[in-house]
Amino acid sequence: MATSTSTRPPGIGRVASFYLIRKFKNNYLRVYECLKARFGCLCTVYLPHLRYLVFHPDDIKHCLRDNFENYAKGDDYRELQPLFGDGLVTSDGKIWHEQRRQLASHFQHSQLRQYQGIFVRRTRDMLDRWTANGTQSELRDVTADFADHAFVIAGDAFFGTEFGNDAFTMRQALATVLHEATQRMVNLCNFPLHLPTPANRRYLRAVREIDRVVFEAIDRRLKSGIAQADLLSALLNGSTAEGTRCTSRLVRDQLVTFMIAGHETSGLSLAWTLGVLSHRQDIQDNVAQEVRDVLGGNEPSFESLARLTYTKMVIQEILRLYPPAPVISRCTLSDMSLRGCKIEAGSTVTFPVGVTHRDPERWDSPAEFRPERFDPHVASGRQPFAFMPFGVGARSCIGETFAYHEMLTVIAMVCQRYSIEAVGDALPDAFPKIMLHPTSPILVTVRRRNESG
Ligand code: HEM
């Protein structure tokens, strides 16, 4: 794999690629899937610049884990820079290294135990609002419900009580910037942000609004002088290798990064989970049974989550079929070779996770929903690195355990109180933006379970 050669991988040239741009805007994952079917597990396309597509699990491991230092985040993340600044998702090199080291300790067990209280309390609040008018059942748009829910949880976990009355403003502004950044990423060619087009102005106005809310929250916390068990205090109290405190700007960058990376992803996964469970009564019954066996009517504690093994398998199968982040991208820092082909320094390399997760060469009947694939007691024969919803290697998701705990808690508490019924014959299709969204809201009917379950 590491031999030097000048062969270019197969792929389509500039002119043919030009005709793909419209299809790319409609659904880039489908374009990647077609290219893989035609050219195999390493190929190239011009979108509008040369891009290498890497699909094979061994190659993904080689690039993202074994040689991660040879890659930077690169151009695909540039559109997020005004928003994320030097936050963990977009930074590279020394800043990233120091911040990752400092923040890793914040996401260890002792802190996650504290977050469990937030997951439970906020989920209880949400469920109390369902069927609050005393009816037995109700139609819910779970895409909207869980987007709000994950946002509220992230707000509590990262900002503590500092959001105050600005939560709504923040929510709106984050939705605007994500929408505009997504448009810019799929447009492939954009007006520079400093030009005052209506879209640029909307984007920058929303970034300024976010900045105002976040800097005010930082100020309030600094003035109060009282540390809380949240990310904001961890960032303010943490120090760099030189022993200096993070600047307010860097604290702001991390908080905005975590708010965005930490709520849309789990909100979407929860919505897909409920959508799928509404169509698969058999699997929903299994989850409800496990929740009864493990929790016996109590709310989930930090310790009990590890025993919800089947529920976790269901969530993993959701993340395989509907990975919230369906593509990972990098820029090479020096020449490298893969499968006997040379990839020059400065190239964009894309890892279409969403395609590898449904690759028939790696998975039996890949389109089928089968949680048993993730049974930890069964040797599945699954190829390592064929499943990577949280990325791979040093830059994989720092919030993975947080996300599993949050999702397990929510699904368990929903299934304790409600059975979920399908609305319509099928789930909406998945549509990739920066994240994998349903093409229309996921609707379900929630019906109160009787006392005996
Ligand atoms: C279902 C939920 C989630 C999924 C599927 C997910 C997925 C991912 C993926 C694929 C990456 C790697 C991106 C890359 O390599 O370019 C990533 C990175 C990251 N995620 Fe998550 N994530 C989830 C939840 C969360 C949560 C809850 C948080 C915050 C607590 C979070 C914070 C981050 C951060 C800060 C990074 C950047 C890490 C770094 O570069 O060092 N994520 N996530």
Short mmCIF file of C-alpha atoms and ligand atoms in Angstrom, two decimals:
data_model
loop_
_atom_site.label_atom_id
_atom_site.label_comp_id
_atom_site.label_asym_id
_atom_site.label_seq_id
_atom_site.Cartn_x
_atom_site.Cartn_y
_atom_site.Cartn_z
CA MET A 1 0.00 0.00 0.00
CA ALA A 2 2.90 2.34 0.65
CA THR A 3 4.90 1.80 -2.54
CA SER A 4 5.69 4.86 -4.59
CA THR A 5 4.16 5.06 -8.04
CA SER A 6 2.66 7.61 -10.35
CA THR A 7 -0.46 5.77 -11.51
CA ARG A 8 -3.64 7.82 -11.17
CA PRO A 9 -6.66 5.88 -9.84
CA PRO A 10 -9.52 5.33 -12.30
CA GLY A 11 -12.26 7.92 -12.43
CA ILE A 12 -14.05 10.41 -14.62
CA GLY A 13 -12.42 13.40 -16.27
CA ARG A 14 -13.21 17.10 -15.97
CA VAL A 15 -15.85 17.27 -18.71
CA ALA A 16 -17.82 14.23 -17.56
CA SER A 17 -17.53 15.46 -13.96
CA PHE A 18 -19.02 18.80 -15.00
CA TYR A 19 -22.24 17.02 -15.97
CA LEU A 20 -22.34 15.39 -12.54
CA ILE A 21 -22.43 18.67 -10.64
CA ARG A 22 -26.21 18.94 -10.78
CA LYS A 23 -26.63 15.36 -9.63
CA PHE A 24 -24.08 16.06 -6.91
CA LYS A 25 -26.18 18.96 -5.62
CA ASN A 26 -29.27 16.75 -5.63
CA ASN A 27 -27.68 13.88 -3.73
CA TYR A 28 -23.91 13.63 -3.45
CA LEU A 29 -23.99 10.23 -1.72
CA ARG A 30 -25.74 8.69 -4.72
CA VAL A 31 -23.06 10.13 -7.02
CA TYR A 32 -20.34 8.59 -4.84
CA GLU A 33 -22.20 5.27 -4.79
CA CYS A 34 -22.38 5.21 -8.61
CA LEU A 35 -18.68 6.06 -8.91
CA LYS A 36 -17.80 3.24 -6.53
CA ALA A 37 -19.95 0.77 -8.49
CA ARG A 38 -18.25 1.84 -11.73
CA PHE A 39 -14.62 2.32 -10.74
CA GLY A 40 -14.11 0.38 -7.52
CA CYS A 41 -12.91 1.31 -4.09
CA LEU A 42 -10.45 4.06 -5.04
CA CYS A 43 -11.35 6.54 -7.76
CA THR A 44 -11.33 10.20 -8.75
CA VAL A 45 -13.80 12.87 -9.77
CA TYR A 46 -13.56 16.65 -10.37
CA LEU A 47 -15.99 18.54 -8.09
CA PRO A 48 -14.89 21.05 -9.41
CA HIS A 49 -11.28 20.20 -8.40
CA LEU A 50 -9.71 16.77 -8.36
CA ARG A 51 -11.01 14.67 -5.50
CA TYR A 52 -9.96 11.13 -4.49
CA LEU A 53 -12.71 8.88 -3.17
CA VAL A 54 -11.69 6.15 -0.72
CA PHE A 55 -14.24 3.44 0.10
CA HIS A 56 -12.34 0.37 1.32
CA PRO A 57 -12.21 -0.11 5.13
CA ASP A 58 -8.49 -1.05 5.01
CA ASP A 59 -7.67 2.14 3.13
CA ILE A 60 -9.81 4.25 5.46
CA LYS A 61 -7.90 2.80 8.41
CA HIS A 62 -4.58 3.36 6.62
CA CYS A 63 -5.36 7.03 5.99
CA LEU A 64 -7.39 8.15 9.00
CA ARG A 65 -5.84 6.04 11.73
CA ASP A 66 -2.36 4.85 10.77
CA ASN A 67 -1.27 7.98 8.91
CA PHE A 68 -3.56 10.65 10.33
CA GLU A 69 -0.66 13.09 10.67
CA ASN A 70 -0.40 13.19 6.90
CA TYR A 71 -3.83 14.82 6.67
CA ALA A 72 -5.36 18.17 7.52
CA LYS A 73 -9.04 19.02 7.54
CA GLY A 74 -8.72 20.92 4.27
CA ASP A 75 -10.95 22.83 1.89
CA ASP A 76 -14.23 21.04 2.55
CA TYR A 77 -14.29 22.47 6.06
CA ARG A 78 -13.37 25.99 4.92
CA GLU A 79 -17.03 27.02 4.68
CA LEU A 80 -17.40 26.24 8.38
CA GLN A 81 -14.38 28.30 9.42
CA PRO A 82 -16.24 31.60 10.10
CA LEU A 83 -18.48 29.63 12.42
CA PHE A 84 -16.17 27.13 14.09
CA GLY A 85 -12.95 29.20 14.05
CA ASP A 86 -10.24 27.20 15.82
CA GLY A 87 -12.72 24.80 17.41
CA LEU A 88 -11.92 21.09 17.50
CA VAL A 89 -13.68 20.16 14.25
CA THR A 90 -11.87 22.65 12.02
CA SER A 91 -8.48 23.26 13.67
CA ASP A 92 -5.28 21.39 12.90
CA GLY A 93 -1.74 21.07 14.26
CA LYS A 94 -0.72 22.37 17.66
CA ILE A 95 -3.99 24.12 18.56
CA TRP A 96 -5.99 20.98 17.78
CA HIS A 97 -3.55 18.74 19.64
CA GLU A 98 -3.62 20.77 22.84
CA GLN A 99 -7.34 21.28 22.80
CA ARG A 100 -8.09 17.65 22.10
CA ARG A 101 -5.87 16.58 24.99
CA GLN A 102 -7.48 19.04 27.35
CA LEU A 103 -11.04 18.25 26.29
CA ALA A 104 -10.59 14.47 26.25
CA SER A 105 -10.39 14.51 30.02
CA HIS A 106 -13.71 16.38 30.17
CA PHE A 107 -15.50 13.56 28.35
CA GLN A 108 -14.41 10.81 30.70
CA HIS A 109 -16.63 8.77 32.98
CA SER A 110 -16.80 11.11 35.96
CA GLN A 111 -18.12 13.95 33.82
CA LEU A 112 -20.42 11.73 31.76
CA ARG A 113 -21.98 10.58 35.02
CA GLN A 114 -22.88 14.22 35.73
CA TYR A 115 -24.39 14.59 32.26
CA GLN A 116 -26.66 11.60 32.88
CA GLY A 117 -28.76 13.79 35.20
CA ILE A 118 -29.30 16.27 32.34
CA PHE A 119 -30.28 13.52 29.86
CA VAL A 120 -32.87 12.10 32.25
CA ARG A 121 -34.31 15.42 33.48
CA ARG A 122 -34.65 16.92 30.01
CA THR A 123 -36.17 13.73 28.56
CA ARG A 124 -38.68 13.58 31.41
CA ASP A 125 -39.66 17.20 30.64
CA MET A 126 -40.11 16.42 26.95
CA LEU A 127 -42.21 13.32 27.59
CA ASP A 128 -44.38 15.21 30.08
CA ARG A 129 -45.33 17.54 27.23
CA TRP A 130 -46.39 14.64 24.97
CA THR A 131 -50.09 13.78 25.35
CA ALA A 132 -50.24 16.53 28.00
CA ASN A 133 -53.90 17.20 27.17
CA GLY A 134 -54.82 13.82 28.64
CA THR A 135 -55.30 11.92 25.37
CA GLN A 136 -53.95 8.39 25.00
CA SER A 137 -52.15 9.05 21.74
CA GLU A 138 -50.79 11.89 19.69
CA LEU A 139 -49.17 12.58 16.33
CA ARG A 140 -45.57 13.81 16.74
CA ASP A 141 -43.01 15.19 14.34
CA VAL A 142 -40.01 13.51 15.93
CA THR A 143 -37.55 15.26 13.63
CA ALA A 144 -38.51 18.58 15.21
CA ASP A 145 -38.98 17.12 18.71
CA PHE A 146 -35.52 15.59 18.86
CA ALA A 147 -33.78 18.50 17.18
CA ASP A 148 -35.15 20.70 19.98
CA HIS A 149 -34.44 18.09 22.62
CA ALA A 150 -30.81 17.53 21.62
CA PHE A 151 -30.30 21.30 21.47
CA VAL A 152 -31.62 21.77 25.01
CA ILE A 153 -29.41 18.93 26.30
CA ALA A 154 -26.33 20.38 24.57
CA GLY A 155 -27.15 23.83 25.98
CA ASP A 156 -27.31 22.45 29.53
CA ALA A 157 -24.21 20.30 29.14
CA PHE A 158 -22.01 22.90 27.51
CA PHE A 159 -23.32 26.25 28.81
CA GLY A 160 -24.99 25.23 32.07
CA THR A 161 -27.48 27.91 33.02
CA GLU A 162 -25.78 30.72 31.07
CA PHE A 163 -28.02 30.61 28.01
CA GLY A 164 -30.80 32.31 29.92
CA ASN A 165 -33.28 34.01 27.63
CA ASP A 166 -31.03 33.70 24.61
CA ALA A 167 -31.68 30.01 23.93
CA PHE A 168 -34.26 30.78 21.25
CA THR A 169 -32.02 33.36 19.52
CA MET A 170 -29.15 30.89 19.56
CA ARG A 171 -31.31 28.11 18.13
CA GLN A 172 -32.50 30.30 15.26
CA ALA A 173 -29.03 31.63 14.50
CA LEU A 174 -27.48 28.15 14.51
CA ALA A 175 -30.19 26.91 12.14
CA THR A 176 -29.47 29.82 9.77
CA VAL A 177 -25.71 29.33 9.71
CA LEU A 178 -26.01 25.59 9.22
CA HIS A 179 -28.39 26.12 6.34
CA GLU A 180 -26.15 28.71 4.67
CA ALA A 181 -22.95 26.71 5.24
CA THR A 182 -24.63 23.61 3.78
CA GLN A 183 -25.64 25.54 0.69
CA ARG A 184 -22.09 26.79 0.27
CA MET A 185 -20.67 23.28 0.64
CA VAL A 186 -22.92 21.72 -2.02
CA ASN A 187 -22.67 24.74 -4.36
CA LEU A 188 -18.99 23.90 -4.87
CA CYS A 189 -18.44 27.48 -6.15
CA ASN A 190 -19.45 30.51 -4.08
CA PHE A 191 -19.10 34.27 -3.85
CA PRO A 192 -16.44 35.11 -1.25
CA LEU A 193 -18.05 35.78 2.12
CA HIS A 194 -16.98 39.43 2.20
CA LEU A 195 -19.21 40.21 -0.82
CA PRO A 196 -22.58 41.46 0.45
CA THR A 197 -24.89 38.99 -1.32
CA PRO A 198 -28.19 38.31 0.55
CA ALA A 199 -27.00 34.80 1.52
CA ASN A 200 -23.60 36.05 2.74
CA ARG A 201 -25.28 38.75 4.80
CA ARG A 202 -27.68 36.25 6.36
CA TYR A 203 -24.78 33.95 7.20
CA LEU A 204 -22.57 36.63 8.74
CA ARG A 205 -25.47 38.28 10.61
CA ALA A 206 -26.28 34.91 12.22
CA VAL A 207 -22.60 34.34 13.11
CA ARG A 208 -22.55 37.79 14.80
CA GLU A 209 -25.70 36.90 16.76
CA ILE A 210 -24.11 33.63 17.92
CA ASP A 211 -20.96 35.52 18.92
CA ARG A 212 -22.97 37.99 20.98
CA VAL A 213 -24.81 35.24 22.89
CA VAL A 214 -21.67 33.18 23.49
CA PHE A 215 -19.42 36.06 24.56
CA GLU A 216 -22.11 37.32 26.95
CA ALA A 217 -22.39 33.83 28.44
CA ILE A 218 -18.60 33.69 28.89
CA ASP A 219 -18.61 37.13 30.54
CA ARG A 220 -21.42 36.20 32.91
CA ARG A 221 -19.58 33.07 34.01
CA LEU A 222 -16.30 34.92 34.50
CA LYS A 223 -18.02 37.63 36.55
CA SER A 224 -19.88 35.12 38.71
CA GLY A 225 -16.58 33.37 39.51
CA ILE A 226 -18.55 30.17 40.22
CA ALA A 227 -17.46 27.04 38.37
CA GLN A 228 -20.18 24.68 37.16
CA ALA A 229 -19.93 21.07 35.97
CA ASP A 230 -20.18 22.04 32.31
CA LEU A 231 -17.96 22.53 29.29
CA LEU A 232 -17.86 26.29 29.69
CA SER A 233 -16.20 26.05 33.10
CA ALA A 234 -13.90 23.26 31.89
CA LEU A 235 -12.70 25.50 29.08
CA LEU A 236 -12.28 28.57 31.29
CA ASN A 237 -10.37 26.61 33.91
CA GLY A 238 -8.29 24.54 31.49
CA SER A 239 -4.86 25.61 30.41
CA THR A 240 -2.58 25.01 27.43
CA ALA A 241 0.77 23.17 27.56
CA GLU A 242 2.45 26.53 28.21
CA GLY A 243 0.22 26.97 31.22
CA THR A 244 -1.71 29.87 29.68
CA ARG A 245 -5.48 30.08 29.84
CA CYS A 246 -7.56 29.67 26.65
CA THR A 247 -8.51 33.03 25.16
CA SER A 248 -12.19 34.01 25.16
CA ARG A 249 -12.09 33.62 21.38
CA LEU A 250 -10.95 30.00 21.65
CA VAL A 251 -13.53 29.27 24.35
CA ARG A 252 -16.17 30.73 22.03
CA ASP A 253 -14.91 28.59 19.10
CA GLN A 254 -15.08 25.40 21.16
CA LEU A 255 -18.51 26.14 22.58
CA VAL A 256 -19.99 26.85 19.15
CA THR A 257 -18.29 23.75 17.73
CA PHE A 258 -19.67 21.53 20.47
CA MET A 259 -23.16 23.03 20.26
CA ILE A 260 -23.33 22.23 16.55
CA ALA A 261 -21.42 18.93 16.45
CA GLY A 262 -23.18 17.77 19.61
CA HIS A 263 -26.86 18.32 18.87
CA GLU A 264 -27.82 17.91 15.19
CA THR A 265 -26.09 14.52 15.04
CA SER A 266 -27.84 12.90 17.99
CA GLY A 267 -31.14 14.68 17.25
CA LEU A 268 -31.22 13.18 13.76
CA SER A 269 -30.21 9.70 14.96
CA LEU A 270 -32.99 9.73 17.56
CA ALA A 271 -35.55 10.75 14.94
CA TRP A 272 -34.43 7.97 12.56
CA THR A 273 -34.55 5.49 15.46
CA LEU A 274 -38.14 6.30 16.34
CA GLY A 275 -39.09 6.31 12.67
CA VAL A 276 -37.63 2.83 12.13
CA LEU A 277 -39.10 1.46 15.39
CA SER A 278 -42.53 2.70 14.32
CA HIS A 279 -42.29 0.44 11.26
CA ARG A 280 -40.68 -2.51 13.06
CA GLN A 281 -43.00 -3.53 15.88
CA ASP A 282 -40.97 -6.72 16.47
CA ILE A 283 -37.80 -4.77 17.19
CA GLN A 284 -39.66 -2.18 19.23
CA ASP A 285 -41.08 -4.98 21.40
CA ASN A 286 -37.56 -6.31 21.99
CA VAL A 287 -36.35 -2.87 23.04
CA ALA A 288 -39.35 -2.34 25.35
CA GLN A 289 -38.78 -5.78 26.90
CA GLU A 290 -35.09 -5.09 27.53
CA VAL A 291 -35.92 -1.71 29.06
CA ARG A 292 -38.43 -3.40 31.42
CA ASP A 293 -35.93 -6.11 32.34
CA VAL A 294 -33.03 -3.74 32.99
CA LEU A 295 -34.77 -0.69 34.44
CA GLY A 296 -37.88 -2.24 35.95
CA GLY A 297 -39.78 1.06 35.69
CA ASN A 298 -36.95 3.26 37.01
CA GLU A 299 -35.31 6.05 35.08
CA PRO A 300 -31.98 5.03 33.48
CA SER A 301 -28.96 5.49 35.71
CA PHE A 302 -25.42 5.89 34.43
CA GLU A 303 -24.65 2.28 35.46
CA SER A 304 -27.76 0.76 33.90
CA LEU A 305 -26.96 2.05 30.41
CA ALA A 306 -24.25 -0.58 29.90
CA ARG A 307 -26.90 -3.28 30.31
CA LEU A 308 -29.13 -1.95 27.52
CA THR A 309 -27.19 -4.06 25.02
CA TYR A 310 -29.99 -4.73 22.54
CA THR A 311 -31.06 -1.08 22.51
CA LYS A 312 -27.47 -0.15 21.73
CA MET A 313 -27.42 -2.64 18.84
CA VAL A 314 -30.52 -0.94 17.46
CA ILE A 315 -28.85 2.46 17.68
CA GLN A 316 -25.72 1.11 15.98
CA GLU A 317 -27.78 -0.29 13.12
CA ILE A 318 -29.45 3.12 12.79
CA LEU A 319 -26.01 4.76 12.64
CA ARG A 320 -24.96 2.29 9.93
CA LEU A 321 -27.97 2.98 7.72
CA TYR A 322 -28.34 6.68 8.57
CA PRO A 323 -24.92 7.98 9.62
CA PRO A 324 -25.51 11.63 10.59
CA ALA A 325 -22.10 12.58 9.14
CA PRO A 326 -22.14 10.56 5.89
CA VAL A 327 -18.83 11.86 4.52
CA ILE A 328 -15.42 12.63 6.04
CA SER A 329 -12.93 14.70 4.10
CA ARG A 330 -9.24 15.57 4.36
CA CYS A 331 -6.42 17.31 2.51
CA THR A 332 -3.07 15.49 2.14
CA LEU A 333 -0.06 17.30 3.60
CA SER A 334 2.56 15.36 1.62
CA ASP A 335 2.66 12.93 -1.30
CA MET A 336 1.35 9.50 -0.42
CA SER A 337 0.41 6.32 -2.18
CA LEU A 338 -2.60 4.10 -1.92
CA ARG A 339 -3.27 0.88 -3.82
CA GLY A 340 -0.23 1.58 -5.98
CA CYS A 341 -1.52 5.02 -6.94
CA LYS A 342 0.11 8.33 -6.13
CA ILE A 343 -1.88 10.99 -4.32
CA GLU A 344 -0.10 14.35 -4.46
CA ALA A 345 0.32 16.66 -1.49
CA GLY A 346 -2.54 19.15 -1.30
CA SER A 347 -5.14 16.73 -2.72
CA THR A 348 -8.66 16.45 -1.35
CA VAL A 349 -9.45 12.93 -0.18
CA THR A 350 -13.05 12.02 0.65
CA PHE A 351 -14.23 9.03 2.66
CA PRO A 352 -17.94 8.46 1.89
CA VAL A 353 -18.81 6.63 5.10
CA GLY A 354 -22.48 6.41 4.09
CA VAL A 355 -21.53 4.37 1.00
CA THR A 356 -19.15 2.01 2.84
CA HIS A 357 -21.89 1.41 5.43
CA ARG A 358 -24.14 0.01 2.67
CA ASP A 359 -21.49 -1.69 0.57
CA PRO A 360 -22.74 -5.17 -0.47
CA GLU A 361 -19.13 -6.39 -0.44
CA ARG A 362 -18.97 -5.71 3.32
CA TRP A 363 -22.54 -6.36 4.51
CA ASP A 364 -25.14 -9.06 3.85
CA SER A 365 -28.37 -7.52 2.53
CA PRO A 366 -27.03 -4.04 3.38
CA ALA A 367 -30.37 -2.25 3.01
CA GLU A 368 -32.07 -4.43 5.64
CA PHE A 369 -32.44 -3.25 9.22
CA ARG A 370 -30.84 -6.02 11.32
CA PRO A 371 -29.61 -5.01 14.77
CA GLU A 372 -28.20 -8.56 15.28
CA ARG A 373 -25.25 -7.51 13.11
CA PHE A 374 -23.95 -5.68 16.18
CA ASP A 375 -24.51 -8.46 18.71
CA PRO A 376 -21.31 -8.32 20.81
CA HIS A 377 -21.68 -12.03 21.65
CA VAL A 378 -21.67 -13.16 18.04
CA ALA A 379 -18.55 -13.09 15.89
CA SER A 380 -20.10 -11.20 13.03
CA GLY A 381 -17.29 -11.58 10.50
CA ARG A 382 -17.78 -7.87 9.95
CA GLN A 383 -14.74 -6.11 8.58
CA PRO A 384 -13.21 -3.69 11.08
CA PHE A 385 -13.59 -0.09 9.89
CA ALA A 386 -16.58 -0.94 7.68
CA PHE A 387 -18.65 0.77 10.42
CA MET A 388 -17.40 4.21 11.40
CA PRO A 389 -20.25 6.64 12.12
CA PHE A 390 -17.98 8.44 14.60
CA GLY A 391 -14.97 8.54 12.29
CA VAL A 392 -11.68 6.73 12.78
CA GLY A 393 -8.41 7.39 14.57
CA ALA A 394 -7.14 10.42 16.43
CA ARG A 395 -9.77 12.74 14.98
CA SER A 396 -12.72 10.50 15.62
CA CYS A 397 -15.67 11.92 17.53
CA ILE A 398 -14.80 13.08 21.03
CA GLY A 399 -18.50 12.93 21.93
CA GLU A 400 -19.10 9.28 20.99
CA THR A 401 -19.82 8.02 24.51
CA PHE A 402 -21.80 11.16 25.36
CA ALA A 403 -23.91 10.51 22.25
CA TYR A 404 -24.53 6.82 23.03
CA HIS A 405 -25.51 7.63 26.62
CA GLU A 406 -27.84 10.40 25.50
CA MET A 407 -29.49 8.23 22.82
CA LEU A 408 -29.82 5.17 25.08
CA THR A 409 -31.41 7.28 27.80
CA VAL A 410 -33.89 8.92 25.45
CA ILE A 411 -34.91 5.73 23.62
CA ALA A 412 -35.27 3.83 26.90
CA MET A 413 -37.45 6.52 28.48
CA VAL A 414 -39.60 6.92 25.36
CA CYS A 415 -40.19 3.15 25.17
CA GLN A 416 -41.02 3.00 28.89
CA ARG A 417 -43.89 5.42 28.48
CA TYR A 418 -45.01 5.07 24.87
CA SER A 419 -45.46 2.64 22.04
CA ILE A 420 -44.63 4.11 18.68
CA GLU A 421 -46.86 3.60 15.66
CA ALA A 422 -46.06 4.28 12.03
CA VAL A 423 -47.69 7.08 10.09
CA GLY A 424 -47.75 6.27 6.38
CA ASP A 425 -46.37 3.24 4.58
CA ALA A 426 -42.68 4.02 4.62
CA LEU A 427 -40.05 6.26 6.14
CA PRO A 428 -38.97 9.33 4.16
CA ASP A 429 -35.80 8.90 2.11
CA ALA A 430 -32.49 10.13 3.45
CA PHE A 431 -31.05 13.26 1.90
CA PRO A 432 -27.44 14.30 2.57
CA LYS A 433 -26.75 17.93 3.46
CA ILE A 434 -23.73 18.37 5.74
CA MET A 435 -25.63 15.76 7.72
CA LEU A 436 -28.05 13.07 6.63
CA HIS A 437 -31.59 14.44 6.89
CA PRO A 438 -34.95 12.89 6.03
CA THR A 439 -36.51 14.39 2.89
CA SER A 440 -39.66 15.19 4.92
CA PRO A 441 -40.38 15.24 8.66
CA ILE A 442 -40.54 11.82 10.35
CA LEU A 443 -44.03 11.53 11.82
CA VAL A 444 -45.14 8.89 14.31
CA THR A 445 -48.08 8.31 16.62
CA VAL A 446 -47.07 7.93 20.24
CA ARG A 447 -49.49 5.91 22.37
CA ARG A 448 -49.31 5.74 26.15
CA ARG A 449 -48.46 2.29 27.43
CA ASN A 450 -50.67 0.98 30.19
CA GLU A 451 -49.15 0.38 33.62
CA SER A 452 -48.22 -3.22 32.85
CA GLY A 453 -46.42 -2.16 29.68
C1 HEM B 1 -24.79 10.36 16.81
C2 HEM B 1 -24.01 11.32 17.25
C3 HEM B 1 -22.70 11.73 16.60
C4 HEM B 1 -22.10 11.32 15.45
C5 HEM B 1 -22.59 10.29 14.47
C6 HEM B 1 -20.85 12.06 15.33
C7 HEM B 1 -19.95 11.89 14.29
C8 HEM B 1 -18.72 12.49 14.23
C9 HEM B 1 -17.73 12.23 13.22
C10 HEM B 1 -17.88 11.28 12.03
C11 HEM B 1 -16.63 12.97 13.52
C12 HEM B 1 -15.30 12.95 12.79
C13 HEM B 1 -15.27 13.95 11.65
C14 HEM B 1 -13.96 13.87 10.88
O1 HEM B 1 -13.16 12.97 11.06
O2 HEM B 1 -13.76 14.79 10.09
C15 HEM B 1 -16.95 13.73 14.70
C16 HEM B 1 -16.08 14.62 15.30
C17 HEM B 1 -16.43 15.38 16.36
N1 HEM B 1 -17.58 15.28 17.13
FE1 HEM B 1 -19.10 14.03 16.82
N2 HEM B 1 -20.73 12.88 16.40
C18 HEM B 1 -21.83 12.71 17.21
C19 HEM B 1 -22.08 13.34 18.41
C20 HEM B 1 -21.25 14.25 18.99
C21 HEM B 1 -21.47 14.85 20.29
C22 HEM B 1 -22.65 14.53 21.22
C23 HEM B 1 -20.46 15.74 20.48
C24 HEM B 1 -20.20 16.59 21.67
C25 HEM B 1 -20.34 16.16 22.89
C26 HEM B 1 -19.59 15.67 19.31
C27 HEM B 1 -18.46 16.44 19.13
C28 HEM B 1 -17.54 16.22 18.12
C29 HEM B 1 -16.30 16.98 17.99
C30 HEM B 1 -15.87 18.15 18.88
C31 HEM B 1 -15.60 16.45 16.90
C32 HEM B 1 -14.23 16.86 16.36
C33 HEM B 1 -13.16 15.95 16.98
C34 HEM B 1 -11.75 16.26 16.54
O3 HEM B 1 -11.52 16.59 15.37
O4 HEM B 1 -10.87 16.13 17.39
N3 HEM B 1 -20.10 14.77 18.45
N4 HEM B 1 -18.22 13.41 15.13
#
